[in-house]
Amino acid sequence: MPDVEAGQYLATSGHREFLSNGPQTTIIETSHLPGAIAFSDPPLIMQQVLDTISYEQASAGYWIREIWQTRSAITSRLLMLSDDAGLVLYAIDGTDRLAFDSGLVELPADAVPGASWTSQATATDTDGVSTSWSRTGSIGSAAEQGCLEITTTDRYRDTETTSVTTRCPQRGIVAVDQAAAGEPPAVDTSGLRLRPHPDLMPASDPITTTILTGEVAMAVGMTTPPVAVGDGLVFANRTNGQLDFVSPGANGQWTLSTVRRPGLDMTASLDAGEMVVAATTDRALVAYDRHGRWVWQADLPDIASDLFWVDDEAAAALTLDGQLTIFAVSDGRTIRTTDMPAGSTVGPAVVQGDSGALIATASERQIAILNAEDRVTTLEVRDDVRSLAMTHQAVVVSDVTADLTAFTLAGDRLWRVGMPDSCRQLVATDELVVCRLPNAIAAIDPASGRVIWRAELSALAIYVADGQILSMGRQTTTLLSTSGDELGSWQIERTASNTWAVPMTGGLLVTSDIGEFEWWPA
């Protein structure tokens, strides 16, 4: 960040402030755009800005996006912090989508009480219509020590607007006019469908596609599996450090619609139907609806490594220190917390028993099964667990030495067999456990450990739905029945390391960690 005094009045990225004014609450979320990366995938409003200023000007500062959310609208402001000018407003993206040619000073570099200034710019809207905009500003002493009270009067067309804003160190904006710091609002989620999208296996041919931001194909980098929300897609994009909301278009084309910054970094996401829940390195859960509107947030005891559904109304967060927190998806309220093995690197598994959900997790050689009465059964295998799956009768575990071991849900060992290699991924169907080997897929009988069939396929990942198995490889995607018969095959080149299948409204999206997308319409 440039070494200017104004810098201390910017909140850290992913910070939210709740400003209350009677029944109205304004939520302000700060998102830092990391250096030149901001210009590799500029949002539409930033593309307008880059049309009016030089690349040298754009690269000289540190960009900030402030998202303002009220009950009736979402508006985002694009600002830049520079050495010589301080904090400058360059765009307003919302009801009026405007870009300024030279920017309007929000806070000067020498920001001290008593300072005043005047700035002028030309505002251009998306239709190319330009209008002059002027601002006069002054700084007074705020009641809270270390804060600045900024009064600005803007003149745009025939409208004059005066506003008073208070900024405080590390917190960004903490008051606007009559609105002051308040509590998070209670958002009514009763009208939202809060269930994950159902698993499906479409029968049509895939369409290779991209995500567009404006007219530019977006550079995508994913570290965690993406999820569906509403009829769109949400993913944590390591390229810009933000949570990107993507909307569907014609012929499988996708368009970046909204960005959010729930925290400093994101570790997991949950498909909650018309809502998405993101886990952050701030030890928090943050929920947004399908339009990107904040819904709720909740604290966790540690950083979550996994988020997953438990029953029709509750999901769970598994943290790095082994805390399993079950929470209500509608409002984030904690239902119960249980100690599980710490440091899990294996995805958990869930099945519904007669009295409720059973959850299996693993860390190193230890496996834990949690039942609906909150009782934990702990098991061990001979070496570190690599993958696990659970049926209604058994937990099947693959370790790094290629042993495959099954236990009853009560914890009794059923069988142990040696495989030709360790299963990189285990997925359960109603009748089988499917093992992804380095160069093959094997179907295992969970009652005996017997290999029922084997297909010579090299897969990056497998996905099971509707009694079918989708094998996603580097050159070929193959659809199999649970009896091992080939139902279809497509030549699709992939260069990524990780691939995920995301069931969505209207089809299945297969995506990789570097943004290779195939859309399979239902």
Coordinates of C-alpha atoms in Angstrom, one line a residue:
M1 CA 0.0 0.0 0.0
P2 CA 1.4 3.5 -0.8
D3 CA 3.0 5.2 2.2
V4 CA 0.4 7.9 2.7
E5 CA -1.4 9.0 5.8
A6 CA -4.8 8.2 4.3
G7 CA -3.9 4.5 4.2
Q8 CA -4.7 4.0 7.9
Y9 CA -8.3 4.9 7.2
L10 CA -9.0 1.9 5.0
A11 CA -10.4 -1.3 6.4
T12 CA -8.7 -4.6 5.8
S13 CA -10.0 -6.6 2.9
G14 CA -13.1 -8.6 3.7
H15 CA -14.1 -6.2 6.5
R16 CA -17.8 -5.5 7.0
E17 CA -19.4 -2.5 8.8
F18 CA -23.1 -2.4 9.8
L19 CA -24.5 1.1 9.9
S20 CA -27.9 1.6 11.4
N21 CA -30.4 4.3 10.8
G22 CA -33.7 3.4 12.5
P23 CA -35.2 0.5 10.6
Q24 CA -32.6 0.8 7.8
T25 CA -29.2 -1.0 8.0
T26 CA -26.4 -0.3 5.5
I27 CA -23.7 -3.0 5.1
I28 CA -20.4 -1.9 3.7
E29 CA -17.9 -4.5 2.6
T30 CA -14.3 -3.7 1.7
S31 CA -12.5 -5.6 -1.0
H32 CA -8.9 -4.8 -2.0
L33 CA -8.0 -5.5 -5.6
P34 CA -4.5 -6.9 -5.6
G35 CA -2.2 -4.8 -7.7
A36 CA -2.0 -5.4 -11.5
I37 CA -4.1 -8.6 -11.0
A38 CA -7.0 -6.2 -10.9
F39 CA -6.5 -5.3 -14.5
S40 CA -6.3 -8.9 -15.8
D41 CA -9.9 -9.5 -15.0
P42 CA -11.4 -6.0 -14.6
P43 CA -15.1 -5.7 -13.7
L44 CA -17.2 -3.8 -16.2
I45 CA -17.1 -0.6 -14.2
M46 CA -13.3 -0.8 -14.0
Q47 CA -13.1 -1.4 -17.8
Q48 CA -14.8 2.0 -18.1
V49 CA -12.3 3.5 -15.7
L50 CA -9.4 2.1 -17.7
D51 CA -10.8 3.7 -20.8
T52 CA -10.4 7.1 -19.3
I53 CA -7.0 6.9 -17.5
S54 CA -3.6 5.6 -18.6
Y55 CA -2.3 2.2 -17.6
E56 CA 0.5 4.0 -15.7
Q57 CA -2.0 6.0 -13.7
A58 CA -4.0 2.8 -13.0
S59 CA -0.9 0.8 -11.9
A60 CA 0.4 3.5 -9.6
G61 CA -2.2 3.1 -6.9
Y62 CA -3.9 0.5 -4.7
W63 CA -7.5 -0.2 -5.7
I64 CA -10.3 -0.7 -3.2
R65 CA -13.9 -1.7 -3.8
E66 CA -16.5 -0.8 -1.3
I67 CA -19.9 -2.5 -1.7
W68 CA -22.8 -0.8 -0.1
Q69 CA -25.9 -2.9 0.6
T70 CA -29.3 -1.8 1.8
R71 CA -32.6 -3.6 1.7
S72 CA -33.4 -1.9 -1.7
A73 CA -30.2 -1.8 -3.6
I74 CA -26.5 -2.8 -3.9
T75 CA -24.0 -0.1 -5.0
S76 CA -20.3 -0.5 -5.3
R77 CA -17.7 2.3 -5.3
L78 CA -14.3 1.9 -6.9
L79 CA -11.5 3.9 -5.3
M80 CA -7.7 4.2 -5.6
L81 CA -5.2 5.0 -2.9
S82 CA -2.2 6.8 -4.4
D83 CA 0.9 8.5 -3.0
D84 CA 0.1 12.0 -4.3
A85 CA -3.7 12.2 -4.2
G86 CA -4.8 10.0 -1.3
L87 CA -8.1 8.2 -1.7
V88 CA -9.8 9.0 -5.0
L89 CA -13.2 7.9 -6.2
Y90 CA -13.1 6.6 -9.8
A91 CA -16.4 4.8 -10.3
I92 CA -19.9 4.2 -9.0
D93 CA -21.4 1.0 -10.0
G94 CA -25.1 0.5 -9.2
T95 CA -28.3 2.4 -10.0
D96 CA -26.0 4.9 -11.8
R97 CA -23.1 3.2 -13.5
L98 CA -20.5 5.9 -13.9
A99 CA -16.8 6.2 -14.5
F100 CA -14.8 9.4 -13.9
D101 CA -12.0 10.5 -16.1
S102 CA -9.8 12.0 -13.4
G103 CA -11.5 10.9 -10.2
L104 CA -13.0 12.7 -7.3
V105 CA -11.0 13.1 -4.1
E106 CA -12.6 11.2 -1.2
L107 CA -9.7 11.8 1.2
P108 CA -6.5 13.7 0.4
A109 CA -3.1 12.3 1.0
D110 CA -2.5 15.0 3.7
A111 CA -5.8 14.2 5.5
V112 CA -5.9 16.3 8.6
P113 CA -8.8 18.2 10.4
G114 CA -9.3 21.6 8.7
A115 CA -8.2 20.5 5.2
S116 CA -10.5 21.3 2.4
W117 CA -10.4 20.7 -1.4
T118 CA -12.3 21.0 -4.7
S119 CA -12.1 18.4 -7.5
Q120 CA -13.8 18.1 -10.9
A121 CA -14.2 15.2 -13.3
T122 CA -16.3 14.1 -16.2
A123 CA -18.7 11.3 -15.5
T124 CA -19.5 8.9 -18.3
D125 CA -22.3 6.4 -18.1
T126 CA -22.6 3.0 -19.9
D127 CA -24.4 4.7 -22.9
G128 CA -21.4 7.0 -23.4
V129 CA -23.1 10.1 -22.2
S130 CA -20.7 12.5 -20.4
T131 CA -21.7 15.0 -17.7
S132 CA -19.5 17.2 -15.5
W133 CA -19.3 16.3 -11.8
S134 CA -17.7 18.5 -9.1
R135 CA -17.0 17.9 -5.5
T136 CA -16.0 20.2 -2.6
G137 CA -14.8 18.5 0.6
S138 CA -13.6 19.4 4.1
I139 CA -12.4 17.4 7.1
G140 CA -13.5 18.0 10.6
S141 CA -12.6 16.3 13.9
A142 CA -14.7 13.2 14.6
A143 CA -15.9 12.4 18.1
E144 CA -14.0 9.1 18.1
Q145 CA -10.2 9.6 18.6
G146 CA -8.2 8.9 15.5
C147 CA -11.2 9.2 13.1
L148 CA -11.8 11.7 10.4
E149 CA -15.2 13.3 9.6
I150 CA -15.4 14.1 5.9
T151 CA -18.1 16.4 4.5
T152 CA -18.6 16.5 0.7
T153 CA -20.9 18.3 -1.6
D154 CA -21.3 16.8 -5.0
R155 CA -22.9 18.6 -8.0
Y156 CA -24.0 16.3 -10.9
R157 CA -26.4 17.5 -13.6
D158 CA -29.1 19.5 -11.7
T159 CA -28.6 17.6 -8.4
E160 CA -26.6 18.8 -5.4
T161 CA -25.9 16.2 -2.6
T162 CA -24.2 16.8 0.7
S163 CA -23.0 13.8 2.8
V164 CA -21.0 13.4 6.0
T165 CA -18.8 10.3 6.3
T166 CA -16.6 9.1 9.2
R167 CA -13.6 6.9 8.6
C168 CA -11.6 5.2 11.4
P169 CA -8.3 3.3 11.4
Q170 CA -8.6 -0.3 10.3
R171 CA -12.4 -0.1 10.1
G172 CA -13.0 2.0 7.0
I173 CA -16.3 3.8 7.0
V174 CA -18.1 3.7 10.4
A175 CA -20.7 6.4 9.9
V176 CA -22.6 8.1 7.1
D177 CA -24.8 11.1 7.7
Q178 CA -27.3 9.9 10.4
A179 CA -26.3 6.2 10.2
A180 CA -23.8 5.0 12.9
A181 CA -22.2 1.7 13.8
G182 CA -24.9 -0.9 14.7
E183 CA -25.6 -4.6 14.9
P184 CA -25.9 -7.0 11.9
P185 CA -29.5 -7.0 10.7
A186 CA -31.8 -10.0 10.9
V187 CA -32.5 -11.1 7.3
D188 CA -35.6 -13.2 6.6
T189 CA -34.6 -16.3 4.8
S190 CA -38.0 -18.0 4.9
G191 CA -38.6 -17.3 1.2
L192 CA -35.3 -18.9 0.1
R193 CA -34.9 -22.5 -0.9
L194 CA -32.1 -23.6 1.4
R195 CA -31.3 -27.0 0.1
P196 CA -28.4 -28.1 -2.1
H197 CA -29.0 -28.7 -5.8
P198 CA -29.9 -32.4 -6.4
D199 CA -27.3 -34.6 -8.0
L200 CA -28.0 -35.3 -11.6
M201 CA -26.3 -36.9 -14.6
P202 CA -27.4 -35.2 -17.9
A203 CA -27.6 -37.2 -21.0
S204 CA -26.6 -34.5 -23.5
D205 CA -23.2 -33.7 -25.0
P206 CA -21.1 -31.1 -23.2
I207 CA -20.4 -27.6 -24.3
T208 CA -16.9 -26.2 -23.7
T209 CA -17.3 -22.7 -22.3
T210 CA -15.7 -19.7 -20.5
I211 CA -16.6 -17.0 -18.1
L212 CA -16.8 -13.5 -19.5
T213 CA -16.3 -10.3 -17.6
G214 CA -17.5 -7.6 -20.0
E215 CA -16.3 -9.0 -23.3
V216 CA -13.1 -10.6 -21.9
A217 CA -12.6 -14.2 -21.0
M218 CA -11.9 -14.3 -17.3
A219 CA -8.8 -15.8 -15.8
V220 CA -9.8 -18.3 -13.1
G221 CA -7.9 -19.9 -10.3
M222 CA -9.7 -22.2 -7.8
T223 CA -8.3 -23.7 -4.7
T224 CA -11.6 -25.0 -3.3
P225 CA -14.5 -26.7 -5.1
P226 CA -17.1 -24.3 -6.6
V227 CA -20.8 -24.6 -5.7
A228 CA -24.1 -23.7 -7.3
V229 CA -26.3 -20.9 -6.0
G230 CA -29.7 -20.2 -7.5
D231 CA -29.2 -20.9 -11.3
G232 CA -25.6 -19.7 -11.2
L233 CA -22.2 -20.6 -9.9
V234 CA -20.0 -19.3 -7.0
F235 CA -16.3 -19.9 -6.5
A236 CA -13.3 -18.5 -4.5
N237 CA -11.0 -17.1 -7.2
R238 CA -7.4 -17.0 -6.1
T239 CA -6.6 -14.8 -9.1
N240 CA -8.4 -11.8 -7.6
G241 CA -8.9 -13.1 -4.0
Q242 CA -12.7 -12.7 -4.2
L243 CA -15.8 -14.7 -4.1
D244 CA -17.1 -14.6 -7.7
F245 CA -20.8 -15.0 -8.6
V246 CA -21.3 -16.2 -12.2
S247 CA -24.6 -16.1 -14.1
P248 CA -25.7 -18.4 -16.9
G249 CA -26.4 -17.1 -20.4
A250 CA -27.3 -18.6 -23.8
N251 CA -25.4 -21.6 -25.2
G252 CA -23.7 -22.4 -21.9
Q253 CA -21.9 -19.0 -21.8
W254 CA -21.3 -17.7 -18.3
T255 CA -20.8 -14.1 -17.2
L256 CA -19.3 -12.6 -14.0
S257 CA -22.2 -10.8 -12.2
T258 CA -21.1 -10.0 -8.7
V259 CA -17.9 -10.2 -6.5
R260 CA -17.7 -10.3 -2.7
R261 CA -14.9 -10.5 -0.2
P262 CA -16.2 -12.4 2.9
G263 CA -12.8 -12.5 4.5
L264 CA -9.1 -12.3 4.0
D265 CA -9.2 -15.7 2.3
M266 CA -11.7 -18.5 1.7
T267 CA -11.2 -22.2 2.6
A268 CA -14.6 -23.9 1.7
S269 CA -18.0 -23.1 0.3
L270 CA -21.5 -24.7 0.8
D271 CA -24.2 -25.0 -1.8
A272 CA -27.3 -23.9 0.1
G273 CA -29.8 -23.6 -2.8
E274 CA -30.5 -19.9 -3.2
M275 CA -27.7 -19.1 -0.8
V276 CA -24.0 -19.8 -0.5
V277 CA -22.0 -20.1 2.7
A278 CA -18.3 -19.3 2.6
A279 CA -15.7 -20.3 5.3
T280 CA -12.9 -17.8 5.8
T281 CA -9.5 -17.7 7.4
D282 CA -10.9 -15.2 9.8
R283 CA -12.6 -18.2 11.6
A284 CA -16.0 -17.2 10.3
L285 CA -18.9 -18.3 8.1
V286 CA -20.5 -15.7 5.8
A287 CA -23.7 -16.3 3.9
Y288 CA -24.9 -14.5 0.7
D289 CA -28.0 -15.0 -1.3
R290 CA -27.8 -15.7 -5.1
H291 CA -27.7 -11.9 -5.9
G292 CA -24.6 -11.5 -3.6
R293 CA -26.5 -9.8 -0.8
W294 CA -25.2 -10.5 2.7
V295 CA -27.5 -12.7 4.8
W296 CA -25.7 -13.6 8.0
Q297 CA -22.3 -14.3 9.5
A298 CA -21.1 -16.5 12.4
D299 CA -17.9 -17.1 14.2
L300 CA -16.1 -20.5 14.3
P301 CA -13.6 -21.9 16.9
D302 CA -11.0 -22.3 14.2
I303 CA -10.5 -22.2 10.4
A304 CA -12.9 -24.5 8.6
S305 CA -11.4 -27.0 6.2
D306 CA -14.8 -28.5 5.1
L307 CA -18.4 -27.5 4.9
F308 CA -21.1 -30.1 4.2
W309 CA -24.8 -30.8 4.8
V310 CA -26.0 -32.9 7.7
D311 CA -29.8 -33.0 7.3
D312 CA -32.6 -30.9 5.7
E313 CA -31.9 -27.8 7.8
A314 CA -28.4 -28.1 9.2
A315 CA -24.8 -28.2 7.9
A316 CA -21.5 -28.7 9.5
A317 CA -18.1 -27.0 9.5
L318 CA -15.0 -29.2 10.3
T319 CA -12.2 -27.0 11.5
L320 CA -8.4 -27.6 11.4
D321 CA -8.3 -28.3 15.2
G322 CA -10.9 -31.0 14.9
Q323 CA -14.0 -29.1 16.0
L324 CA -17.2 -30.2 14.2
T325 CA -19.7 -27.4 14.4
I326 CA -23.2 -28.2 13.3
F327 CA -25.1 -25.0 12.4
A328 CA -28.6 -23.9 11.1
V329 CA -28.2 -23.0 7.5
S330 CA -31.0 -20.4 7.7
D331 CA -29.2 -18.1 10.2
G332 CA -25.8 -19.6 11.1
R333 CA -26.9 -20.4 14.7
T334 CA -24.7 -23.1 16.3
I335 CA -26.7 -26.2 17.1
R336 CA -23.9 -28.3 18.7
T337 CA -20.1 -28.7 18.7
T338 CA -18.1 -31.9 19.0
D339 CA -14.4 -32.8 19.1
M340 CA -13.2 -34.9 16.2
P341 CA -9.7 -35.8 15.0
A342 CA -7.7 -32.7 14.4
G343 CA -5.8 -31.9 11.2
S344 CA -8.1 -33.8 8.8
T345 CA -7.0 -33.7 5.2
V346 CA -9.7 -36.2 4.1
G347 CA -13.2 -35.1 3.1
P348 CA -15.9 -36.2 5.5
A349 CA -18.8 -38.5 4.6
V350 CA -22.4 -38.4 5.8
V351 CA -25.3 -40.9 5.7
Q352 CA -28.8 -40.7 7.2
G353 CA -29.4 -43.4 9.8
D354 CA -32.6 -44.4 11.5
S355 CA -32.1 -41.8 14.3
G356 CA -30.3 -39.1 12.3
A357 CA -27.1 -38.3 10.5
L358 CA -23.9 -40.3 10.9
I359 CA -20.7 -38.4 10.1
A360 CA -17.3 -39.9 9.4
T361 CA -14.0 -38.0 9.4
A362 CA -10.4 -39.1 9.3
S363 CA -7.0 -37.7 10.3
E364 CA -3.7 -39.6 9.9
R365 CA -4.5 -43.2 10.9
Q366 CA -7.6 -42.3 12.9
I367 CA -11.2 -42.5 11.8
A368 CA -14.1 -41.0 13.9
I369 CA -17.8 -41.8 13.4
L370 CA -20.3 -39.3 15.1
N371 CA -23.9 -40.5 15.5
A372 CA -27.0 -38.5 16.1
E373 CA -26.7 -38.8 19.9
D374 CA -23.3 -37.0 19.7
R375 CA -21.4 -40.2 20.5
V376 CA -18.0 -40.6 18.8
T377 CA -16.6 -44.0 17.8
T378 CA -12.9 -43.9 17.1
L379 CA -11.1 -46.4 14.9
E380 CA -7.6 -46.9 13.5
V381 CA -6.1 -48.3 10.4
R382 CA -2.5 -49.4 9.7
D383 CA -1.4 -46.3 7.9
D384 CA -2.5 -42.7 7.1
V385 CA -6.0 -42.5 5.6
R386 CA -6.1 -41.2 2.0
S387 CA -9.8 -41.3 1.3
L388 CA -13.1 -42.6 2.8
A389 CA -16.7 -43.3 1.9
M390 CA -19.7 -44.4 3.9
T391 CA -22.8 -46.5 3.0
H392 CA -25.8 -47.3 5.2
Q393 CA -23.9 -50.4 6.4
A394 CA -20.2 -49.6 6.4
V395 CA -17.4 -47.1 6.4
V396 CA -14.7 -47.9 3.8
V397 CA -11.3 -46.5 4.2
S398 CA -8.2 -46.4 1.9
D399 CA -4.8 -45.8 3.3
V400 CA -1.6 -44.7 1.7
T401 CA -0.2 -48.3 1.6
A402 CA -3.1 -49.4 -0.7
D403 CA -5.0 -51.3 2.1
L404 CA -8.8 -51.0 1.8
T405 CA -10.5 -51.5 5.2
A406 CA -14.2 -51.6 6.0
F407 CA -15.9 -51.1 9.4
T408 CA -19.5 -51.4 10.5
L409 CA -21.1 -48.1 11.5
A410 CA -20.8 -49.4 15.1
G411 CA -17.0 -49.7 14.7
D412 CA -16.5 -53.4 14.1
R413 CA -14.1 -54.4 11.3
L414 CA -15.7 -56.1 8.4
W415 CA -12.7 -56.8 6.1
R416 CA -9.4 -55.6 4.8
V417 CA -8.0 -56.2 1.3
G418 CA -4.9 -55.1 -0.5
M419 CA -5.4 -53.1 -3.7
P420 CA -2.9 -52.7 -6.5
D421 CA -2.5 -49.0 -5.5
S422 CA -4.0 -46.6 -3.0
C423 CA -7.5 -45.3 -3.8
R424 CA -7.2 -41.5 -4.5
Q425 CA -10.9 -41.1 -4.2
L426 CA -13.7 -43.2 -2.8
V427 CA -17.4 -42.6 -3.7
A428 CA -20.4 -44.6 -2.4
T429 CA -23.5 -45.5 -4.3
D430 CA -26.5 -47.4 -3.0
E431 CA -24.8 -50.7 -3.9
L432 CA -21.1 -50.0 -4.5
V433 CA -18.0 -48.2 -3.3
V434 CA -16.2 -46.8 -6.3
C435 CA -12.4 -46.5 -6.0
R436 CA -10.4 -44.2 -8.2
L437 CA -6.9 -45.7 -8.8
P438 CA -4.1 -43.9 -10.7
N439 CA -5.0 -45.7 -14.0
A440 CA -8.3 -47.5 -13.3
I441 CA -11.7 -47.3 -11.6
A442 CA -12.7 -50.3 -9.5
A443 CA -16.2 -51.1 -8.1
I444 CA -16.0 -52.7 -4.6
D445 CA -18.7 -54.7 -2.8
P446 CA -18.9 -52.9 0.6
A447 CA -20.0 -56.1 2.3
S448 CA -17.0 -58.3 1.3
G449 CA -14.3 -56.1 -0.3
R450 CA -14.6 -58.0 -3.5
V451 CA -13.8 -56.2 -6.7
I452 CA -16.9 -56.5 -8.8
W453 CA -15.6 -54.8 -12.0
R454 CA -12.7 -52.7 -13.1
A455 CA -12.5 -50.1 -15.9
E456 CA -9.1 -49.1 -17.3
L457 CA -9.6 -45.3 -17.1
S458 CA -7.2 -42.6 -15.8
A459 CA -9.4 -40.1 -14.0
L460 CA -8.7 -36.8 -12.3
A461 CA -12.0 -37.2 -10.4
I462 CA -15.2 -39.3 -10.4
Y463 CA -18.7 -38.2 -9.8
V464 CA -21.7 -40.4 -9.0
A465 CA -25.4 -39.6 -9.6
D466 CA -28.6 -41.3 -10.9
G467 CA -26.9 -44.8 -10.8
Q468 CA -24.2 -43.6 -13.1
I469 CA -20.5 -42.8 -12.8
L470 CA -18.7 -39.9 -14.6
S471 CA -15.0 -40.4 -15.0
M472 CA -13.2 -37.1 -15.7
G473 CA -9.7 -37.6 -17.2
R474 CA -7.1 -35.5 -18.9
Q475 CA -8.1 -36.5 -22.4
T476 CA -11.4 -38.3 -22.1
T477 CA -14.6 -38.0 -20.0
T478 CA -16.4 -41.3 -19.8
L479 CA -19.9 -42.2 -18.4
L480 CA -20.3 -45.6 -16.9
S481 CA -23.3 -47.5 -15.4
T482 CA -22.9 -49.0 -11.9
S483 CA -22.4 -52.4 -13.6
G484 CA -19.3 -51.0 -15.4
D485 CA -20.8 -50.7 -18.9
E486 CA -19.7 -47.6 -20.9
L487 CA -22.7 -45.3 -21.7
G488 CA -20.8 -42.5 -23.4
S489 CA -17.3 -41.1 -24.0
W490 CA -16.1 -37.6 -25.0
Q491 CA -12.7 -36.3 -26.0
I492 CA -12.1 -33.3 -23.7
E493 CA -8.6 -32.0 -23.0
R494 CA -7.7 -30.9 -19.5
T495 CA -4.4 -29.6 -18.2
A496 CA -5.4 -28.9 -14.6
S497 CA -4.7 -30.9 -11.4
N498 CA -8.1 -30.8 -9.8
T499 CA -11.5 -31.2 -11.5
W500 CA -15.0 -31.0 -9.9
A501 CA -18.5 -31.8 -11.1
V502 CA -21.1 -29.2 -9.9
P503 CA -24.8 -30.1 -10.2
M504 CA -26.7 -27.0 -11.1
T505 CA -30.1 -25.8 -12.2
G506 CA -30.5 -27.0 -15.7
G507 CA -27.5 -29.2 -16.0
L508 CA -24.0 -30.2 -14.8
L509 CA -20.9 -28.0 -14.8
V510 CA -17.5 -29.7 -14.9
T511 CA -14.7 -27.3 -14.0
S512 CA -11.1 -27.4 -13.1
D513 CA -8.9 -25.4 -10.8
I514 CA -7.6 -23.3 -13.7
G515 CA -11.1 -22.6 -15.1
E516 CA -11.6 -25.2 -17.8
F517 CA -15.4 -25.4 -18.1
E518 CA -17.7 -27.9 -19.7
W519 CA -21.5 -27.4 -19.5
W520 CA -23.7 -30.5 -19.7
P521 CA -27.3 -29.3 -20.2
A522 CA -29.9 -31.6 -18.5

